[in-house]
Short mmCIF file of C-alpha atoms and ligand atoms in Angstrom, two decimals:
data_model
loop_
_atom_site.label_atom_id
_atom_site.label_comp_id
_atom_site.label_asym_id
_atom_site.label_seq_id
_atom_site.Cartn_x
_atom_site.Cartn_y
_atom_site.Cartn_z
CA MET A 15 -29.92 -51.51 26.40
CA GLY A 16 -33.38 -51.53 27.19
CA GLY A 17 -35.88 -49.21 28.68
CA GLY A 18 -36.37 -47.65 32.14
CA LEU A 19 -32.86 -46.03 32.08
CA GLY A 20 -32.55 -42.70 33.81
CA ARG A 21 -30.82 -39.68 32.58
CA THR A 22 -27.01 -39.10 31.62
CA PRO A 23 -25.36 -40.96 34.80
CA MET A 24 -27.08 -44.10 33.44
CA ILE A 25 -25.31 -44.07 30.05
CA GLY A 26 -21.82 -43.69 32.01
CA LYS A 27 -22.69 -46.56 34.03
CA LYS A 28 -23.82 -48.89 31.16
CA ILE A 29 -20.75 -48.28 28.97
CA ALA A 30 -18.41 -48.45 32.03
CA GLY A 31 -20.01 -51.86 33.35
CA PHE A 32 -20.78 -53.99 30.29
CA VAL A 33 -18.74 -53.01 27.24
CA PRO A 34 -15.85 -55.49 27.05
CA LYS A 35 -12.40 -54.18 26.65
CA GLU A 36 -11.73 -55.19 23.30
CA ASP A 37 -15.02 -53.68 22.09
CA LEU A 38 -14.27 -49.82 23.39
CA LEU A 39 -13.22 -48.83 19.91
CA ALA A 40 -16.40 -50.24 18.18
CA TYR A 41 -18.63 -48.79 20.97
CA LEU A 42 -16.82 -45.36 20.50
CA GLU A 43 -17.34 -45.56 16.76
CA ALA A 44 -20.93 -46.32 17.42
CA VAL A 45 -21.48 -43.19 19.58
CA MET A 46 -19.51 -41.11 16.90
CA ARG A 47 -21.69 -42.51 14.05
CA VAL A 48 -24.93 -41.87 15.67
CA TYR A 49 -23.76 -38.31 16.24
CA ASN A 50 -22.59 -37.81 12.79
CA MET A 51 -25.91 -38.86 11.63
CA TYR A 52 -28.24 -36.75 13.92
CA GLY A 53 -25.77 -34.00 15.33
CA ARG A 54 -26.25 -30.26 14.45
CA ARG A 55 -22.96 -29.70 12.51
CA ASP A 56 -25.01 -27.24 10.61
CA ASN A 57 -25.01 -24.96 13.64
CA ILE A 58 -21.82 -23.85 15.39
CA TYR A 59 -23.78 -23.24 18.65
CA LYS A 60 -25.14 -26.67 18.66
CA ALA A 61 -22.38 -28.99 17.47
CA ARG A 62 -22.03 -30.71 20.84
CA ILE A 63 -22.86 -34.44 21.41
CA LYS A 64 -24.76 -32.94 24.75
CA ILE A 65 -26.90 -30.89 22.57
CA LEU A 66 -28.08 -34.00 20.60
CA VAL A 67 -28.59 -36.09 24.04
CA HIS A 68 -30.79 -33.05 25.24
CA GLU A 69 -32.68 -33.20 22.10
CA ILE A 70 -33.29 -36.78 21.61
CA GLY A 71 -33.14 -37.95 25.20
CA VAL A 72 -30.92 -40.31 26.93
CA GLU A 73 -32.85 -43.46 25.93
CA GLU A 74 -33.29 -42.81 22.18
CA MET A 75 -29.48 -41.96 22.02
CA THR A 76 -28.85 -45.32 23.92
CA ARG A 77 -31.05 -47.25 21.69
CA GLN A 78 -29.46 -45.75 18.57
CA VAL A 79 -25.83 -46.21 19.92
CA GLU A 80 -26.70 -49.91 20.86
CA ALA A 81 -27.88 -50.79 17.57
CA GLU A 82 -24.87 -49.20 15.60
CA PHE A 83 -22.91 -51.18 18.30
CA ALA A 84 -24.57 -54.51 17.28
CA GLU A 85 -23.91 -53.88 13.69
CA LEU A 86 -20.18 -53.37 14.21
CA ARG A 87 -19.82 -56.50 16.33
CA LYS A 88 -21.69 -58.48 13.62
CA ALA A 89 -19.24 -57.35 10.98
CA GLY A 90 -16.42 -58.19 13.44
CA ALA A 91 -15.03 -54.78 13.06
CA LEU A 92 -12.95 -52.71 15.06
CA HIS A 93 -11.81 -55.21 17.56
CA LEU A 94 -9.43 -53.58 20.08
CA PRO A 95 -6.29 -56.14 20.25
CA LEU A 96 -5.57 -56.68 23.98
CA GLU A 97 -1.84 -56.71 23.14
CA GLU A 98 -2.27 -53.07 21.82
CA VAL A 99 -3.73 -52.07 25.38
CA ALA A 100 -0.90 -53.96 27.18
CA ARG A 101 1.41 -52.12 24.99
CA ILE A 102 0.01 -48.78 25.84
CA GLU A 103 -0.14 -49.58 29.42
CA ALA A 104 3.49 -50.08 29.66
CA TYR A 105 3.99 -46.45 28.93
CA PHE A 106 2.18 -45.59 32.13
CA GLN A 107 4.21 -47.70 34.62
CA PRO A 108 5.11 -45.72 37.77
CA PRO A 109 8.66 -44.69 37.94
CA SER A 110 11.07 -46.17 40.31
CA HIS A 111 10.41 -44.82 43.46
CA GLU A 112 13.09 -45.43 46.42
CA ASN A 113 12.39 -47.12 49.50
CA LEU A 114 11.94 -44.11 52.02
CA PRO A 115 10.72 -43.71 55.24
CA ASP A 116 7.32 -41.93 55.14
CA ASP A 117 8.31 -39.51 57.59
CA SER A 118 10.89 -36.64 56.71
CA ALA A 119 12.76 -35.13 59.71
CA GLU A 120 13.65 -32.21 57.01
CA LEU A 121 10.24 -31.23 56.04
CA ASN A 122 8.84 -31.36 59.46
CA LYS A 123 11.74 -29.00 60.52
CA ALA A 124 11.13 -26.59 57.57
CA VAL A 125 7.06 -26.89 58.20
CA LEU A 126 7.98 -25.42 61.92
CA ALA A 127 10.50 -22.76 60.83
CA ASP A 128 8.80 -21.01 57.64
CA ARG A 129 5.26 -20.13 58.16
CA ASP A 130 4.81 -19.47 54.08
CA PHE A 131 6.18 -22.61 53.39
CA ALA A 132 3.81 -24.28 55.99
CA ASN A 133 0.75 -22.85 54.50
CA TRP A 134 2.10 -23.81 51.20
CA VAL A 135 2.05 -27.50 52.19
CA LYS A 136 -1.20 -27.13 53.98
CA SER A 137 -2.88 -26.16 50.44
CA ASN A 138 -0.64 -27.49 47.70
CA VAL A 139 0.82 -30.68 48.64
CA ALA A 140 -1.22 -33.92 48.65
CA GLN A 141 -0.73 -37.40 50.01
CA HIS A 142 1.45 -39.89 47.56
CA LYS A 143 0.44 -43.62 47.93
CA VAL A 144 4.32 -44.46 48.27
CA PRO A 145 5.98 -43.56 51.60
CA GLY A 146 8.19 -40.72 51.45
CA TYR A 147 6.88 -39.24 48.67
CA ALA A 148 4.23 -36.34 47.97
CA ILE A 149 2.31 -34.87 45.19
CA VAL A 150 2.96 -30.99 44.46
CA ASN A 151 0.25 -29.02 42.88
CA ILE A 152 1.69 -25.72 41.24
CA SER A 153 -0.92 -23.13 41.46
CA LEU A 154 -1.14 -20.79 38.08
CA LYS A 155 -3.69 -18.50 40.03
CA PRO A 156 -1.78 -15.91 41.56
CA ILE A 157 -3.78 -13.00 43.06
CA GLY A 158 -5.10 -10.57 40.07
CA GLY A 159 -3.37 -12.91 37.67
CA VAL A 160 -5.01 -14.65 34.58
CA PRO A 161 -6.27 -18.14 35.69
CA GLY A 162 -3.93 -21.12 33.88
CA ASP A 163 -1.48 -18.76 32.49
CA CYS A 164 2.24 -19.34 32.65
CA THR A 165 5.04 -17.23 30.95
CA SER A 166 7.69 -19.14 28.83
CA ASP A 167 10.42 -18.58 31.81
CA GLN A 168 8.08 -20.15 34.13
CA MET A 169 7.38 -23.10 31.90
CA ASP A 170 11.25 -23.49 31.65
CA ALA A 171 11.62 -23.19 35.25
CA VAL A 172 8.82 -25.80 35.93
CA ALA A 173 10.35 -28.28 33.40
CA GLY A 174 13.85 -28.13 35.23
CA ILE A 175 12.02 -28.62 38.65
CA ALA A 176 10.05 -31.49 37.05
CA GLU A 177 13.23 -33.39 35.71
CA LYS A 178 15.21 -32.81 38.93
CA TYR A 179 12.56 -33.65 41.47
CA SER A 180 9.90 -35.41 40.01
CA PHE A 181 11.08 -38.20 37.53
CA ASP A 182 10.80 -35.84 34.67
CA GLU A 183 6.82 -35.98 34.95
CA LEU A 184 4.64 -32.86 34.73
CA ARG A 185 0.99 -32.75 34.42
CA VAL A 186 -1.63 -30.20 33.29
CA THR A 187 -4.87 -30.35 35.32
CA HIS A 188 -8.38 -29.46 34.07
CA GLU A 189 -8.41 -27.17 37.19
CA GLN A 190 -5.98 -24.92 35.35
CA ASN A 191 -2.98 -25.62 37.28
CA LEU A 192 0.46 -28.06 37.07
CA THR A 193 1.07 -31.27 39.26
CA LEU A 194 4.42 -32.74 40.12
CA ALA A 195 3.23 -36.42 40.62
CA HIS A 196 6.35 -37.80 42.75
CA VAL A 197 8.42 -35.36 44.76
CA ARG A 198 10.51 -36.87 47.66
CA LYS A 199 8.98 -35.32 50.81
CA LYS A 200 12.79 -34.27 51.84
CA ASP A 201 12.92 -32.37 48.72
CA LEU A 202 9.56 -30.25 49.32
CA HIS A 203 11.36 -27.10 50.54
CA ALA A 204 13.88 -27.11 47.76
CA VAL A 205 11.11 -27.34 45.34
CA TYR A 206 9.02 -24.72 47.03
CA ASP A 207 12.21 -22.19 47.03
CA LEU A 208 12.61 -22.60 43.24
CA LEU A 209 9.00 -22.32 42.49
CA LYS A 210 8.61 -19.15 45.00
CA ALA A 211 11.79 -17.52 43.10
CA HIS A 212 9.53 -17.93 39.69
CA GLY A 213 6.41 -16.58 41.14
CA LEU A 214 4.70 -20.16 41.39
CA ALA A 215 4.20 -20.68 45.16
CA THR A 216 0.53 -19.31 45.42
CA PRO A 217 -0.45 -21.36 48.46
CA ASN A 218 -4.09 -21.28 47.36
CA ILE A 219 -5.22 -24.86 45.73
CA GLY A 220 -8.58 -25.52 46.35
CA LEU A 221 -9.35 -22.29 47.79
CA ILE A 222 -11.46 -19.29 46.69
CA THR A 223 -9.11 -17.87 44.48
CA ASP A 224 -8.05 -20.99 42.95
CA GLN A 225 -10.74 -20.35 40.30
CA ILE A 226 -11.64 -21.79 36.81
CA ALA A 227 -12.51 -19.36 34.23
CA CYS A 228 -12.80 -19.81 30.40
CA PRO A 229 -11.18 -17.34 27.93
CA GLY A 230 -14.51 -15.64 27.64
CA LEU A 231 -15.13 -12.51 25.57
CA ASP A 232 -11.53 -11.69 25.55
CA TYR A 233 -10.56 -14.18 23.17
CA CYS A 234 -13.46 -16.49 22.51
CA ALA A 235 -16.24 -15.65 19.25
CA LEU A 236 -18.70 -17.20 21.22
CA ALA A 237 -18.92 -15.47 24.41
CA ASN A 238 -21.47 -13.41 25.78
CA ALA A 239 -19.38 -12.00 28.43
CA ARG A 240 -15.88 -11.58 29.84
CA SER A 241 -14.59 -14.33 32.28
CA ILE A 242 -10.86 -13.31 32.88
CA PRO A 243 -11.25 -9.98 34.22
CA LEU A 244 -14.32 -11.24 36.57
CA ALA A 245 -11.56 -13.99 37.85
CA GLN A 246 -9.30 -11.25 38.48
CA GLN A 247 -11.71 -8.99 40.29
CA ILE A 248 -12.67 -12.02 42.68
CA SER A 249 -9.15 -13.05 43.26
CA GLU A 250 -8.26 -9.48 44.19
CA ARG A 251 -11.43 -9.11 46.63
CA PHE A 252 -10.19 -12.37 48.51
CA ALA A 253 -6.50 -11.65 48.25
CA ASP A 254 -6.12 -12.29 52.16
CA ILE A 255 -4.26 -15.68 52.41
CA GLU A 256 -5.59 -16.02 56.02
CA ARG A 257 -9.06 -15.30 55.19
CA GLN A 258 -8.97 -17.61 52.23
CA HIS A 259 -7.90 -20.56 54.70
CA GLU A 260 -10.65 -19.52 57.17
CA ILE A 261 -13.24 -19.67 54.13
CA GLY A 262 -11.83 -23.25 53.23
CA GLU A 263 -12.49 -25.23 50.07
CA LEU A 264 -14.50 -23.51 47.74
CA LYS A 265 -14.56 -23.70 43.93
CA ILE A 266 -15.58 -20.85 41.77
CA ASN A 267 -16.01 -21.88 37.97
CA THR A 268 -16.86 -19.04 35.52
CA SER A 269 -17.99 -19.90 31.63
CA GLY A 270 -18.40 -16.41 29.05
CA CYS A 271 -21.31 -18.58 27.53
CA ILE A 272 -23.73 -21.69 28.04
CA ASN A 273 -21.02 -23.90 26.12
CA ALA A 274 -19.68 -24.26 29.78
CA CYS A 275 -15.93 -24.57 29.05
CA GLY A 276 -15.21 -23.16 32.36
CA HIS A 277 -17.48 -25.77 33.93
CA HIS A 278 -19.78 -23.56 35.69
CA HIS A 279 -22.40 -25.80 36.24
CA VAL A 280 -20.39 -28.01 38.65
CA GLY A 281 -18.72 -25.16 40.45
CA HIS A 282 -19.86 -24.51 44.36
CA ILE A 283 -20.40 -21.26 42.95
CA GLY A 284 -20.90 -20.98 39.33
CA ILE A 285 -20.93 -17.64 37.06
CA LEU A 286 -22.17 -17.59 33.77
CA GLY A 287 -21.86 -14.97 31.33
CA VAL A 288 -25.59 -13.91 29.63
CA ASP A 289 -26.00 -11.20 27.08
CA LYS A 290 -29.07 -8.95 27.96
CA LYS A 291 -29.84 -6.64 24.75
CA GLY A 292 -25.87 -6.30 24.26
CA VAL A 293 -25.06 -6.00 28.06
CA GLU A 294 -22.92 -8.53 29.98
CA TYR A 295 -24.79 -9.90 32.81
CA TYR A 296 -23.53 -12.91 35.08
CA GLN A 297 -26.00 -15.79 35.97
CA VAL A 298 -24.86 -17.25 39.58
CA THR A 299 -25.49 -20.64 40.44
CA LEU A 300 -24.85 -22.63 43.86
CA GLY A 301 -24.33 -26.23 45.05
CA GLY A 302 -22.65 -27.65 41.80
CA ALA A 303 -19.96 -30.43 42.37
CA ALA A 304 -17.81 -32.48 40.41
CA ASP A 305 -16.98 -34.86 43.24
CA GLU A 306 -18.73 -38.20 44.11
CA LYS A 307 -21.95 -36.51 44.76
CA THR A 308 -21.77 -34.99 41.12
CA ALA A 309 -24.44 -32.22 41.24
CA ILE A 310 -25.33 -29.43 38.74
CA GLY A 311 -25.61 -25.92 40.81
CA ASP A 312 -29.15 -24.32 41.32
CA ILE A 313 -29.76 -20.88 39.96
CA VAL A 314 -29.97 -18.42 42.65
CA GLY A 315 -32.13 -15.78 40.62
CA ARG A 316 -31.88 -13.00 38.61
CA ALA A 317 -28.41 -12.21 36.95
CA PHE A 318 -26.04 -9.54 38.24
CA THR A 319 -24.40 -6.88 36.33
CA GLU A 320 -20.74 -6.71 36.01
CA ASP A 321 -20.42 -4.13 38.94
CA GLU A 322 -22.76 -6.20 41.05
CA VAL A 323 -21.26 -9.82 40.67
CA VAL A 324 -18.18 -9.47 42.99
CA ASP A 325 -20.25 -8.14 45.89
CA ALA A 326 -22.76 -10.87 45.17
CA ILE A 327 -19.80 -13.33 45.63
CA GLU A 328 -19.07 -11.51 48.83
CA THR A 329 -22.33 -11.91 50.09
CA ILE A 330 -22.72 -15.56 49.39
CA VAL A 331 -19.37 -16.22 51.23
CA THR A 332 -20.48 -14.19 54.26
CA THR A 333 -23.86 -15.91 54.30
CA TYR A 334 -21.98 -19.28 54.51
CA ILE A 335 -19.77 -18.28 57.06
CA GLY A 336 -22.62 -17.35 59.22
CA VAL A 337 -24.50 -20.46 58.91
CA ARG A 338 -21.63 -23.01 58.66
CA GLN A 339 -21.46 -25.72 61.75
CA ASN A 340 -18.05 -26.98 62.72
CA GLY A 341 -15.97 -25.43 60.10
CA GLU A 342 -17.73 -27.52 57.39
CA ARG A 343 -17.03 -27.00 53.62
CA PHE A 344 -19.03 -24.50 51.72
CA ILE A 345 -20.54 -27.24 49.68
CA ASP A 346 -21.50 -29.25 52.65
CA THR A 347 -23.17 -26.21 54.15
CA TYR A 348 -25.06 -25.55 51.12
CA ARG A 349 -26.34 -29.32 51.04
CA ARG A 350 -27.39 -28.92 54.40
CA VAL A 351 -29.21 -25.47 54.33
CA GLY A 352 -30.11 -25.13 50.68
CA ILE A 353 -30.41 -22.15 48.56
CA ASP A 354 -33.03 -19.73 50.66
CA PRO A 355 -30.63 -18.18 53.21
CA PHE A 356 -28.24 -17.29 50.00
CA LYS A 357 -31.19 -15.93 47.93
CA GLU A 358 -32.46 -13.78 51.02
CA SER A 359 -29.30 -12.33 51.67
CA LEU A 360 -28.54 -11.56 47.85
CA TYR A 361 -31.84 -10.26 46.95
CA GLU A 362 -32.27 -8.27 50.31
CA THR A 363 -28.95 -6.11 49.54
CA HIS A 364 -28.81 -6.27 45.58
S1 SF4 B 404 -17.62 -21.22 27.73
FE1 SF4 B 404 -16.22 -19.55 27.41
S2 SF4 B 404 -14.50 -20.34 25.94
FE2 SF4 B 404 -16.23 -21.82 25.87
S3 SF4 B 404 -17.58 -21.20 24.18
FE3 SF4 B 404 -18.19 -19.97 25.79
S4 SF4 B 404 -17.41 -18.14 25.92
FE4 SF4 B 404 -16.03 -19.54 24.66
#
């Protein structure tokens, strides 16, 4: 793979760009072999490929993987038969969509007549590539609820809705929500009514209360701090839906420890639980993103106590509203102004 490689993104580029499809299994096997040889399986806290890459560096990791891959290819082992790829692809064919006009009179009428429905459409419904259809995101983030939780009754209800209105297809997202991938626009209000009847019509997808939180200290033996109660407090602080829409797109991700199951490092606002002499603290990062401009968030300063952290989030939001221009998103404001205004307002008041 040669020298002069950059950091992690170069590995992704190389694998995606140059491994022939039929060699994918062999390449993955090579990665696993290198990890098995050098990874820290002796230490539960360090048994991760990312730890190995961090310790030996991307270039050395790449060199080792390429050497293993070359051996596997020489042995002619682990070819991925293209017929197998075709067989698996057949499972992922799109359903038989109807030929529909893209505009739906039923939908337009319902949006005008029902403000709550209009709010839900605005935040939870996304454009579908097929005319007359839409993608429905079901929020599992009711105000004050546990992010990603769903009762058995709700699961039954959603399964029924998927069966009737979305070709029996339901997806779970990494953002701890559910997605109905193919709903006819003219059925959106009926789907909304059913979701609402089961407490599943929270109109907050992509907004400040649509947080990702790992299980944290309530359930996880590796945690330094609690994640779920903190997410609940933040949700309650920003409960007002009009205010949420006024704040706009803002992703808060919380992890209870550095293992980062809540992807705090790529949250617009990231919160990481840290342990200081047996006391739970929260380190805040800003400017992380998992979009096309992927970025790791910047640490804003000293960590906050449990009592301080929700106020700190409020201060960050207020600072953003104060400096944003022309309704730009939080992340765009951060990219424009940097960390200093946030640092100043946070450590002036905390
Ligand atoms: S990030 Fe959260 S779920 Fe993951 S290991 Fe740490 S505390 Fe546990």
